[in-house]
PDB file of C-alpha atoms and ligand atoms in Angstrom:
ATOM      1  CA  UNK A   1      14.523   7.945  -4.877  1.00 92.00           C
ATOM      2  CA  UNK A   2      12.916   5.847  -2.163  1.00 98.00           C
ATOM      3  CA  UNK A   3       9.382   6.939  -1.270  1.00 99.00           C
ATOM      4  CA  UNK A   4       7.972   6.634   2.239  1.00 99.00           C
ATOM      5  CA  UNK A   5       4.269   6.001   2.888  1.00 99.00           C
ATOM      6  CA  UNK A   6       3.207   6.261   6.558  1.00 99.00           C
ATOM      7  CA  UNK A   7       0.242   3.985   7.302  1.00 98.00           C
ATOM      8  CA  UNK A   8      -2.537   5.982   8.947  1.00 98.00           C
ATOM      9  CA  UNK A   9      -3.734   2.764  10.604  1.00 98.00           C
ATOM     10  CA  UNK A  10      -1.123   3.458  13.317  1.00 98.00           C
ATOM     11  CA  UNK A  11      -2.123   7.113  13.745  1.00 98.00           C
ATOM     12  CA  UNK A  12      -4.181   8.508  16.634  1.00 98.00           C
ATOM     13  CA  UNK A  13      -7.605   8.832  14.976  1.00 98.00           C
ATOM     14  CA  UNK A  14      -8.775  11.410  17.536  1.00 98.00           C
ATOM     15  CA  UNK A  15      -6.100  13.761  16.121  1.00 98.00           C
ATOM     16  CA  UNK A  16      -5.902  12.598  12.549  1.00 98.00           C
ATOM     17  CA  UNK A  17      -5.351  16.074  11.050  1.00 98.00           C
ATOM     18  CA  UNK A  18      -2.348  16.732  13.301  1.00 98.00           C
ATOM     19  CA  UNK A  19      -1.001  13.238  12.688  1.00 98.00           C
ATOM     20  CA  UNK A  20      -1.081  13.901   8.937  1.00 98.00           C
ATOM     21  CA  UNK A  21       0.806  17.185   9.420  1.00 98.00           C
ATOM     22  CA  UNK A  22       3.412  15.345  11.547  1.00 98.00           C
ATOM     23  CA  UNK A  23       4.342  13.112   8.580  1.00 98.00           C
ATOM     24  CA  UNK A  24       4.651  15.987   6.113  1.00 98.00           C
ATOM     25  CA  UNK A  25       8.138  14.771   5.136  1.00 98.00           C
ATOM     26  CA  UNK A  26       6.629  11.604   3.611  1.00 98.00           C
ATOM     27  CA  UNK A  27       5.814  10.995  -0.054  1.00 98.00           C
ATOM     28  CA  UNK A  28       2.460   9.203   0.145  1.00 99.00           C
ATOM     29  CA  UNK A  29      -0.168   8.669   2.858  1.00 99.00           C
ATOM     30  CA  UNK A  30      -1.051   4.967   3.084  1.00 99.00           C
ATOM     31  CA  UNK A  31      -4.750   4.411   3.826  1.00 99.00           C
ATOM     32  CA  UNK A  32      -5.713   0.865   4.893  1.00 98.00           C
ATOM     33  CA  UNK A  33      -9.303  -0.237   4.277  1.00 99.00           C
ATOM     34  CA  UNK A  34     -10.384  -3.525   5.915  1.00 98.00           C
ATOM     35  CA  UNK A  35     -13.805  -5.164   5.692  1.00 98.00           C
ATOM     36  CA  UNK A  36     -13.668  -7.836   8.421  1.00 98.00           C
ATOM     37  CA  UNK A  37     -14.104 -10.538   5.733  1.00 98.00           C
ATOM     38  CA  UNK A  38     -10.997 -10.509   3.552  1.00 98.00           C
ATOM     39  CA  UNK A  39      -8.993  -9.816   6.720  1.00 98.00           C
ATOM     40  CA  UNK A  40      -9.950 -10.357  10.380  1.00 98.00           C
ATOM     41  CA  UNK A  41     -10.187  -6.645  11.191  1.00 98.00           C
ATOM     42  CA  UNK A  42     -12.283  -3.596  10.275  1.00 98.00           C
ATOM     43  CA  UNK A  43     -10.694  -0.185   9.807  1.00 98.00           C
ATOM     44  CA  UNK A  44     -11.724   2.960   7.919  1.00 98.00           C
ATOM     45  CA  UNK A  45     -13.503   3.704   4.659  1.00 98.00           C
ATOM     46  CA  UNK A  46     -14.961   6.308   2.319  1.00 98.00           C
ATOM     47  CA  UNK A  47     -16.148   8.962   4.827  1.00 98.00           C
ATOM     48  CA  UNK A  48     -12.699   9.095   6.460  1.00 98.00           C
ATOM     49  CA  UNK A  49     -11.017   9.255   3.045  1.00 98.00           C
ATOM     50  CA  UNK A  50     -13.216  12.217   2.157  1.00 98.00           C
ATOM     51  CA  UNK A  51     -12.111  14.033   5.336  1.00 98.00           C
ATOM     52  CA  UNK A  52      -8.432  13.225   4.839  1.00 98.00           C
ATOM     53  CA  UNK A  53      -8.609  14.453   1.241  1.00 98.00           C
ATOM     54  CA  UNK A  54      -9.795  17.845   2.457  1.00 98.00           C
ATOM     55  CA  UNK A  55      -6.770  18.416   4.730  1.00 98.00           C
ATOM     56  CA  UNK A  56      -3.831  17.262   2.574  1.00 98.00           C
ATOM     57  CA  UNK A  57      -2.359  17.588  -0.913  1.00 98.00           C
ATOM     58  CA  UNK A  58      -0.141  14.554  -0.305  1.00 98.00           C
ATOM     59  CA  UNK A  59      -0.882  11.607  -2.649  1.00 98.00           C
ATOM     60  CA  UNK A  60      -3.226   9.186  -0.842  1.00 99.00           C
ATOM     61  CA  UNK A  61      -2.305   5.539  -1.399  1.00 99.00           C
ATOM     62  CA  UNK A  62      -5.414   3.460  -0.649  1.00 99.00           C
ATOM     63  CA  UNK A  63      -4.891  -0.234   0.154  1.00 99.00           C
ATOM     64  CA  UNK A  64      -8.169  -2.134  -0.082  1.00 99.00           C
ATOM     65  CA  UNK A  65      -8.183  -5.318   1.996  1.00 99.00           C
ATOM     66  CA  UNK A  66     -11.745  -6.205   1.072  1.00 98.00           C
ATOM     67  CA  UNK A  67     -13.520  -9.024  -0.755  1.00 98.00           C
ATOM     68  CA  UNK A  68     -14.693  -8.277  -4.302  1.00 98.00           C
ATOM     69  CA  UNK A  69     -12.793  -4.975  -4.562  1.00 98.00           C
ATOM     70  CA  UNK A  70     -14.364  -4.475  -8.006  1.00 98.00           C
ATOM     71  CA  UNK A  71     -17.449  -3.224  -6.130  1.00 98.00           C
ATOM     72  CA  UNK A  72     -15.549  -0.309  -4.585  1.00 98.00           C
ATOM     73  CA  UNK A  73     -12.236   0.407  -6.348  1.00 98.00           C
ATOM     74  CA  UNK A  74     -13.585   3.121  -8.678  1.00 98.00           C
ATOM     75  CA  UNK A  75     -15.544   4.686  -5.827  1.00 98.00           C
ATOM     76  CA  UNK A  76     -12.344   5.140  -3.787  1.00 98.00           C
ATOM     77  CA  UNK A  77     -10.660   6.654  -6.856  1.00 98.00           C
ATOM     78  CA  UNK A  78     -13.544   9.121  -7.229  1.00 98.00           C
ATOM     79  CA  UNK A  79     -13.492   9.959  -3.504  1.00 98.00           C
ATOM     80  CA  UNK A  80      -9.965  11.343  -3.504  1.00 97.00           C
ATOM     81  CA  UNK A  81      -7.471   8.490  -3.612  1.00 98.00           C
ATOM     82  CA  UNK A  82      -4.491   9.067  -5.904  1.00 99.00           C
ATOM     83  CA  UNK A  83      -3.561   5.391  -5.942  1.00 99.00           C
ATOM     84  CA  UNK A  84      -6.002   2.514  -5.370  1.00 99.00           C
ATOM     85  CA  UNK A  85      -4.539  -0.942  -4.744  1.00 99.00           C
ATOM     86  CA  UNK A  86      -6.510  -4.098  -4.075  1.00 99.00           C
ATOM     87  CA  UNK A  87      -5.727  -7.769  -3.647  1.00 99.00           C
ATOM     88  CA  UNK A  88      -5.252 -10.134  -6.579  1.00 98.00           C
ATOM     89  CA  UNK A  89      -6.669 -12.932  -4.367  1.00 98.00           C
ATOM     90  CA  UNK A  90      -9.887 -11.042  -3.609  1.00 98.00           C
ATOM     91  CA  UNK A  91     -11.829 -11.215  -6.879  1.00 98.00           C
ATOM     92  CA  UNK A  92     -12.237 -13.093 -10.189  1.00 98.00           C
ATOM     93  CA  UNK A  93      -9.781 -12.332 -13.035  1.00 98.00           C
ATOM     94  CA  UNK A  94     -12.585 -10.646 -15.003  1.00 98.00           C
ATOM     95  CA  UNK A  95     -13.502  -8.423 -12.058  1.00 98.00           C
ATOM     96  CA  UNK A  96      -9.865  -7.572 -11.329  1.00 98.00           C
ATOM     97  CA  UNK A  97      -9.422  -6.412 -14.935  1.00 98.00           C
ATOM     98  CA  UNK A  98     -12.635  -4.411 -14.713  1.00 98.00           C
ATOM     99  CA  UNK A  99     -11.569  -2.787 -11.419  1.00 98.00           C
ATOM    100  CA  UNK A 100      -8.181  -1.813 -12.912  1.00 98.00           C
ATOM    101  CA  UNK A 101      -9.993  -0.147 -15.816  1.00 98.00           C
ATOM    102  CA  UNK A 102     -12.425   1.555 -13.410  1.00 98.00           C
ATOM    103  CA  UNK A 103      -9.615   3.211 -11.430  1.00 98.00           C
ATOM    104  CA  UNK A 104      -7.887   4.332 -14.624  1.00 98.00           C
ATOM    105  CA  UNK A 105     -11.169   5.749 -15.957  1.00 98.00           C
ATOM    106  CA  UNK A 106     -11.299   7.922 -12.825  1.00 98.00           C
ATOM    107  CA  UNK A 107      -7.841   9.224 -13.806  1.00 98.00           C
ATOM    108  CA  UNK A 108      -6.060   7.585 -10.878  1.00 98.00           C
ATOM    109  CA  UNK A 109      -3.176   5.153 -10.478  1.00 99.00           C
ATOM    110  CA  UNK A 110      -3.917   1.505  -9.783  1.00 99.00           C
ATOM    111  CA  UNK A 111      -2.117  -1.318  -8.029  1.00 99.00           C
ATOM    112  CA  UNK A 112      -2.417  -4.964  -7.087  1.00 99.00           C
ATOM    113  CA  UNK A 113      -1.358  -6.361  -3.714  1.00 99.00           C
ATOM    114  CA  UNK A 114      -0.185  -9.893  -2.906  1.00 99.00           C
ATOM    115  CA  UNK A 115      -0.596 -11.713   0.408  1.00 98.00           C
ATOM    116  CA  UNK A 116       2.500 -13.548   1.688  1.00 98.00           C
ATOM    117  CA  UNK A 117       1.357 -16.952   0.366  1.00 98.00           C
ATOM    118  CA  UNK A 118       0.583 -15.673  -3.145  1.00 98.00           C
ATOM    119  CA  UNK A 119       3.316 -16.403  -5.712  1.00 98.00           C
ATOM    120  CA  UNK A 120       4.927 -13.645  -7.770  1.00 98.00           C
ATOM    121  CA  UNK A 121       3.486 -15.142 -10.974  1.00 98.00           C
ATOM    122  CA  UNK A 122      -0.064 -14.156  -9.906  1.00 98.00           C
ATOM    123  CA  UNK A 123       0.772 -10.630 -11.034  1.00 98.00           C
ATOM    124  CA  UNK A 124       1.782 -11.585 -14.583  1.00 98.00           C
ATOM    125  CA  UNK A 125      -1.626 -11.333 -16.331  1.00 98.00           C
ATOM    126  CA  UNK A 126      -1.983  -7.734 -15.126  1.00 98.00           C
ATOM    127  CA  UNK A 127       1.550  -6.378 -14.894  1.00 98.00           C
ATOM    128  CA  UNK A 128       1.460  -4.218 -18.031  1.00 98.00           C
ATOM    129  CA  UNK A 129      -1.690  -2.452 -16.727  1.00 98.00           C
ATOM    130  CA  UNK A 130      -0.374  -1.562 -13.269  1.00 99.00           C
ATOM    131  CA  UNK A 131       1.137   1.606 -11.786  1.00 99.00           C
ATOM    132  CA  UNK A 132       2.215  -0.084  -8.535  1.00 99.00           C
ATOM    133  CA  UNK A 133       2.558  -3.564  -7.045  1.00 99.00           C
ATOM    134  CA  UNK A 134       2.255  -4.067  -3.276  1.00 99.00           C
ATOM    135  CA  UNK A 135       4.147  -6.967  -1.712  1.00 99.00           C
ATOM    136  CA  UNK A 136       2.867  -7.762   1.780  1.00 99.00           C
ATOM    137  CA  UNK A 137       5.602  -8.664   4.248  1.00 99.00           C
ATOM    138  CA  UNK A 138       3.029  -9.523   6.964  1.00 98.00           C
ATOM    139  CA  UNK A 139      -0.400 -11.187   6.861  1.00 98.00           C
ATOM    140  CA  UNK A 140      -2.734  -8.262   6.114  1.00 98.00           C
ATOM    141  CA  UNK A 141      -5.063  -7.196   8.908  1.00 98.00           C
ATOM    142  CA  UNK A 142      -2.991  -5.546  11.610  1.00 98.00           C
ATOM    143  CA  UNK A 143      -0.176  -3.051  12.076  1.00 97.00           C
ATOM    144  CA  UNK A 144       2.846  -3.758  14.231  1.00 97.00           C
ATOM    145  CA  UNK A 145       3.653  -7.300  13.011  1.00 98.00           C
ATOM    146  CA  UNK A 146       7.089  -8.757  12.356  1.00 98.00           C
ATOM    147  CA  UNK A 147       8.574  -8.450   8.847  1.00 99.00           C
ATOM    148  CA  UNK A 148       8.674 -11.806   6.993  1.00 98.00           C
ATOM    149  CA  UNK A 149      12.157 -11.969   5.458  1.00 98.00           C
ATOM    150  CA  UNK A 150      11.021 -14.983   3.411  1.00 98.00           C
ATOM    151  CA  UNK A 151       9.108 -12.489   1.209  1.00 98.00           C
ATOM    152  CA  UNK A 152      12.372 -10.991  -0.078  1.00 98.00           C
ATOM    153  CA  UNK A 153      12.949 -13.485  -2.941  1.00 98.00           C
ATOM    154  CA  UNK A 154       9.392 -12.790  -4.162  1.00 98.00           C
ATOM    155  CA  UNK A 155      10.076  -9.061  -3.991  1.00 98.00           C
ATOM    156  CA  UNK A 156      13.186  -9.564  -6.115  1.00 98.00           C
ATOM    157  CA  UNK A 157      11.283 -11.747  -8.602  1.00 98.00           C
ATOM    158  CA  UNK A 158       8.562  -9.113  -9.012  1.00 99.00           C
ATOM    159  CA  UNK A 159      11.209  -6.412  -9.372  1.00 98.00           C
ATOM    160  CA  UNK A 160      12.715  -8.380 -12.254  1.00 98.00           C
ATOM    161  CA  UNK A 161       9.288  -8.853 -13.890  1.00 98.00           C
ATOM    162  CA  UNK A 162       8.673  -5.094 -13.641  1.00 98.00           C
ATOM    163  CA  UNK A 163      12.070  -4.325 -15.200  1.00 98.00           C
ATOM    164  CA  UNK A 164      11.317  -6.643 -18.113  1.00 98.00           C
ATOM    165  CA  UNK A 165       7.672  -5.782 -18.742  1.00 98.00           C
ATOM    166  CA  UNK A 166       6.674  -2.407 -17.253  1.00 98.00           C
ATOM    167  CA  UNK A 167       9.654  -0.431 -15.890  1.00 98.00           C
ATOM    168  CA  UNK A 168       7.567   2.573 -14.785  1.00 98.00           C
ATOM    169  CA  UNK A 169       5.555   0.437 -12.349  1.00 98.00           C
ATOM    170  CA  UNK A 170       6.415   1.150  -8.687  1.00 99.00           C
ATOM    171  CA  UNK A 171       7.151  -1.609  -6.174  1.00 99.00           C
ATOM    172  CA  UNK A 172       5.854  -1.139  -2.637  1.00 99.00           C
ATOM    173  CA  UNK A 173       6.481  -3.216   0.483  1.00 99.00           C
ATOM    174  CA  UNK A 174       3.855  -3.171   3.233  1.00 99.00           C
ATOM    175  CA  UNK A 175       4.214  -4.547   6.769  1.00 98.00           C
ATOM    176  CA  UNK A 176       6.928  -4.675   9.403  1.00 98.00           C
ATOM    177  CA  UNK A 177       9.116  -2.021   7.787  1.00 99.00           C
ATOM    178  CA  UNK A 178      11.696  -0.387  10.082  1.00 98.00           C
ATOM    179  CA  UNK A 179      15.126   1.110   9.276  1.00 98.00           C
ATOM    180  CA  UNK A 180      16.699  -2.367   9.268  1.00 98.00           C
ATOM    181  CA  UNK A 181      14.105  -4.176   7.111  1.00 98.00           C
ATOM    182  CA  UNK A 182      13.841  -1.090   4.869  1.00 98.00           C
ATOM    183  CA  UNK A 183      17.413  -1.726   3.704  1.00 98.00           C
ATOM    184  CA  UNK A 184      16.539  -5.322   2.781  1.00 98.00           C
ATOM    185  CA  UNK A 185      13.502  -4.124   0.813  1.00 99.00           C
ATOM    186  CA  UNK A 186      15.530  -1.577  -1.134  1.00 98.00           C
ATOM    187  CA  UNK A 187      18.301  -4.111  -1.809  1.00 98.00           C
ATOM    188  CA  UNK A 188      15.638  -6.361  -3.337  1.00 98.00           C
ATOM    189  CA  UNK A 189      14.148  -3.711  -5.603  1.00 98.00           C
ATOM    190  CA  UNK A 190      11.424  -1.884  -3.628  1.00 99.00           C
ATOM    191  CA  UNK A 191      11.040   1.858  -4.199  1.00 98.00           C
ATOM    192  CA  UNK A 192       8.036   2.587  -1.924  1.00 99.00           C
ATOM    193  CA  UNK A 193       8.063   1.629   1.762  1.00 99.00           C
ATOM    194  CA  UNK A 194       4.929   1.626   3.921  1.00 99.00           C
ATOM    195  CA  UNK A 195       5.537   2.051   7.652  1.00 99.00           C
ATOM    196  CA  UNK A 196       2.884   2.355  10.341  1.00 98.00           C
ATOM    197  CA  UNK A 197       4.107   1.591  13.839  1.00 98.00           C
ATOM    198  CA  UNK A 198       7.676   2.536  13.057  1.00 98.00           C
ATOM    199  CA  UNK A 199       6.792   6.109  12.047  1.00 98.00           C
ATOM    200  CA  UNK A 200       3.831   6.835  14.330  1.00 98.00           C
ATOM    201  CA  UNK A 201       5.687   5.243  17.255  1.00 98.00           C
ATOM    202  CA  UNK A 202       8.556   7.726  16.820  1.00 98.00           C
ATOM    203  CA  UNK A 203       8.685  11.066  18.598  1.00 97.00           C
ATOM    204  CA  UNK A 204      10.577  12.707  15.706  1.00 98.00           C
ATOM    205  CA  UNK A 205       8.686  11.546  12.655  1.00 98.00           C
ATOM    206  CA  UNK A 206      10.563  13.708  10.154  1.00 98.00           C
ATOM    207  CA  UNK A 207      13.855  12.195  11.327  1.00 98.00           C
ATOM    208  CA  UNK A 208      12.421   8.675  11.189  1.00 98.00           C
ATOM    209  CA  UNK A 209      11.131   9.170   7.643  1.00 98.00           C
ATOM    210  CA  UNK A 210      14.602  10.374   6.630  1.00 98.00           C
ATOM    211  CA  UNK A 211      16.189   7.331   8.273  1.00 98.00           C
ATOM    212  CA  UNK A 212      13.769   4.963   6.504  1.00 98.00           C
ATOM    213  CA  UNK A 213      14.504   6.607   3.174  1.00 98.00           C
ATOM    214  CA  UNK A 214      18.192   5.844   3.730  1.00 95.00           C
TER     215      UNK A 214
HETATM  216  C1  LIG B   1      -1.480  -4.363   7.329  1.00 56.24           C
HETATM  217  C2  LIG B   1      -1.586  -3.025   6.628  1.00 56.24           C
HETATM  218  C3  LIG B   1      -0.322  -2.261   6.738  1.00 56.24           C
HETATM  219  C4  LIG B   1       0.032  -1.893   8.157  1.00 56.24           C
HETATM  220  C5  LIG B   1       1.484  -1.597   8.259  1.00 56.24           C
HETATM  221  O1  LIG B   1      -2.601  -5.118   7.086  1.00 56.24           O
HETATM  222  O2  LIG B   1      -1.872  -3.203   5.265  1.00 56.24           O
HETATM  223  O3  LIG B   1      -0.345  -1.112   5.926  1.00 56.24           O
HETATM  224  O4  LIG B   1      -0.713  -0.808   8.644  1.00 56.24           O
HETATM  225  O5  LIG B   1       1.810  -1.371   9.598  1.00 56.24           O
HETATM  226  P1  LIG B   1       3.236  -1.705  10.200  1.00 56.24           P
HETATM  227  O6  LIG B   1       4.218  -0.836   9.468  1.00 56.24           O
HETATM  228  O7  LIG B   1       3.081  -1.325  11.637  1.00 56.24           O
HETATM  229  O8  LIG B   1       3.496  -3.163   9.996  1.00 56.24           O
HETATM  230 ZN1  LIG B   2      -1.474  -1.466   3.879  1.00 56.24          ZN
END
């Protein structure tokens, strides 16, 4: 089954509780954390996560776009995230391994994300430890960008690595997902689709989630 993860970055933050209710048909809530250093934007962090956790039972899928995520990954896991993903480019190999262990010690699922320029092979040293891999189909930092179809061969390559080495690991695509690009993602092995603008820009969000799921 294809899972849909609406990105709260595209929600109306003045009505966040209602926005969360409006995407009740989704599988995960995608929660984008940006530090203004790893990406050229600043978004939301721990206090907002704490509030969101109080109003939903839906699994919260945190995507850390921050430098040295090893400083914060376990903290997000302890603050209510169900899944904590961070970028393989953002820290040293030792710290990445330590952050993976930190999230697991908190009893939560862990993932690694790859920017568009990062090759599939970057995931190999960690693949057996991961619960999810996030392939970015836009440059991280902003919602509403165009899907990069040139990421599809990498998606397929990572899908094949998962099949061979850790078949329970999920494969998520983040950025520019709409009903048309969703089909391409699924054809190339994705099973979790993040969508921000596409879902929150729709009047009938339940119908849009259904359409994305295919
Ligand atoms: C981008 C974020 C994405 C983004 C997706 O840096 O990681 O999760 O919010 O938004 P759309 O679906 O609008 O591209
Ligand atoms: Zn994201």
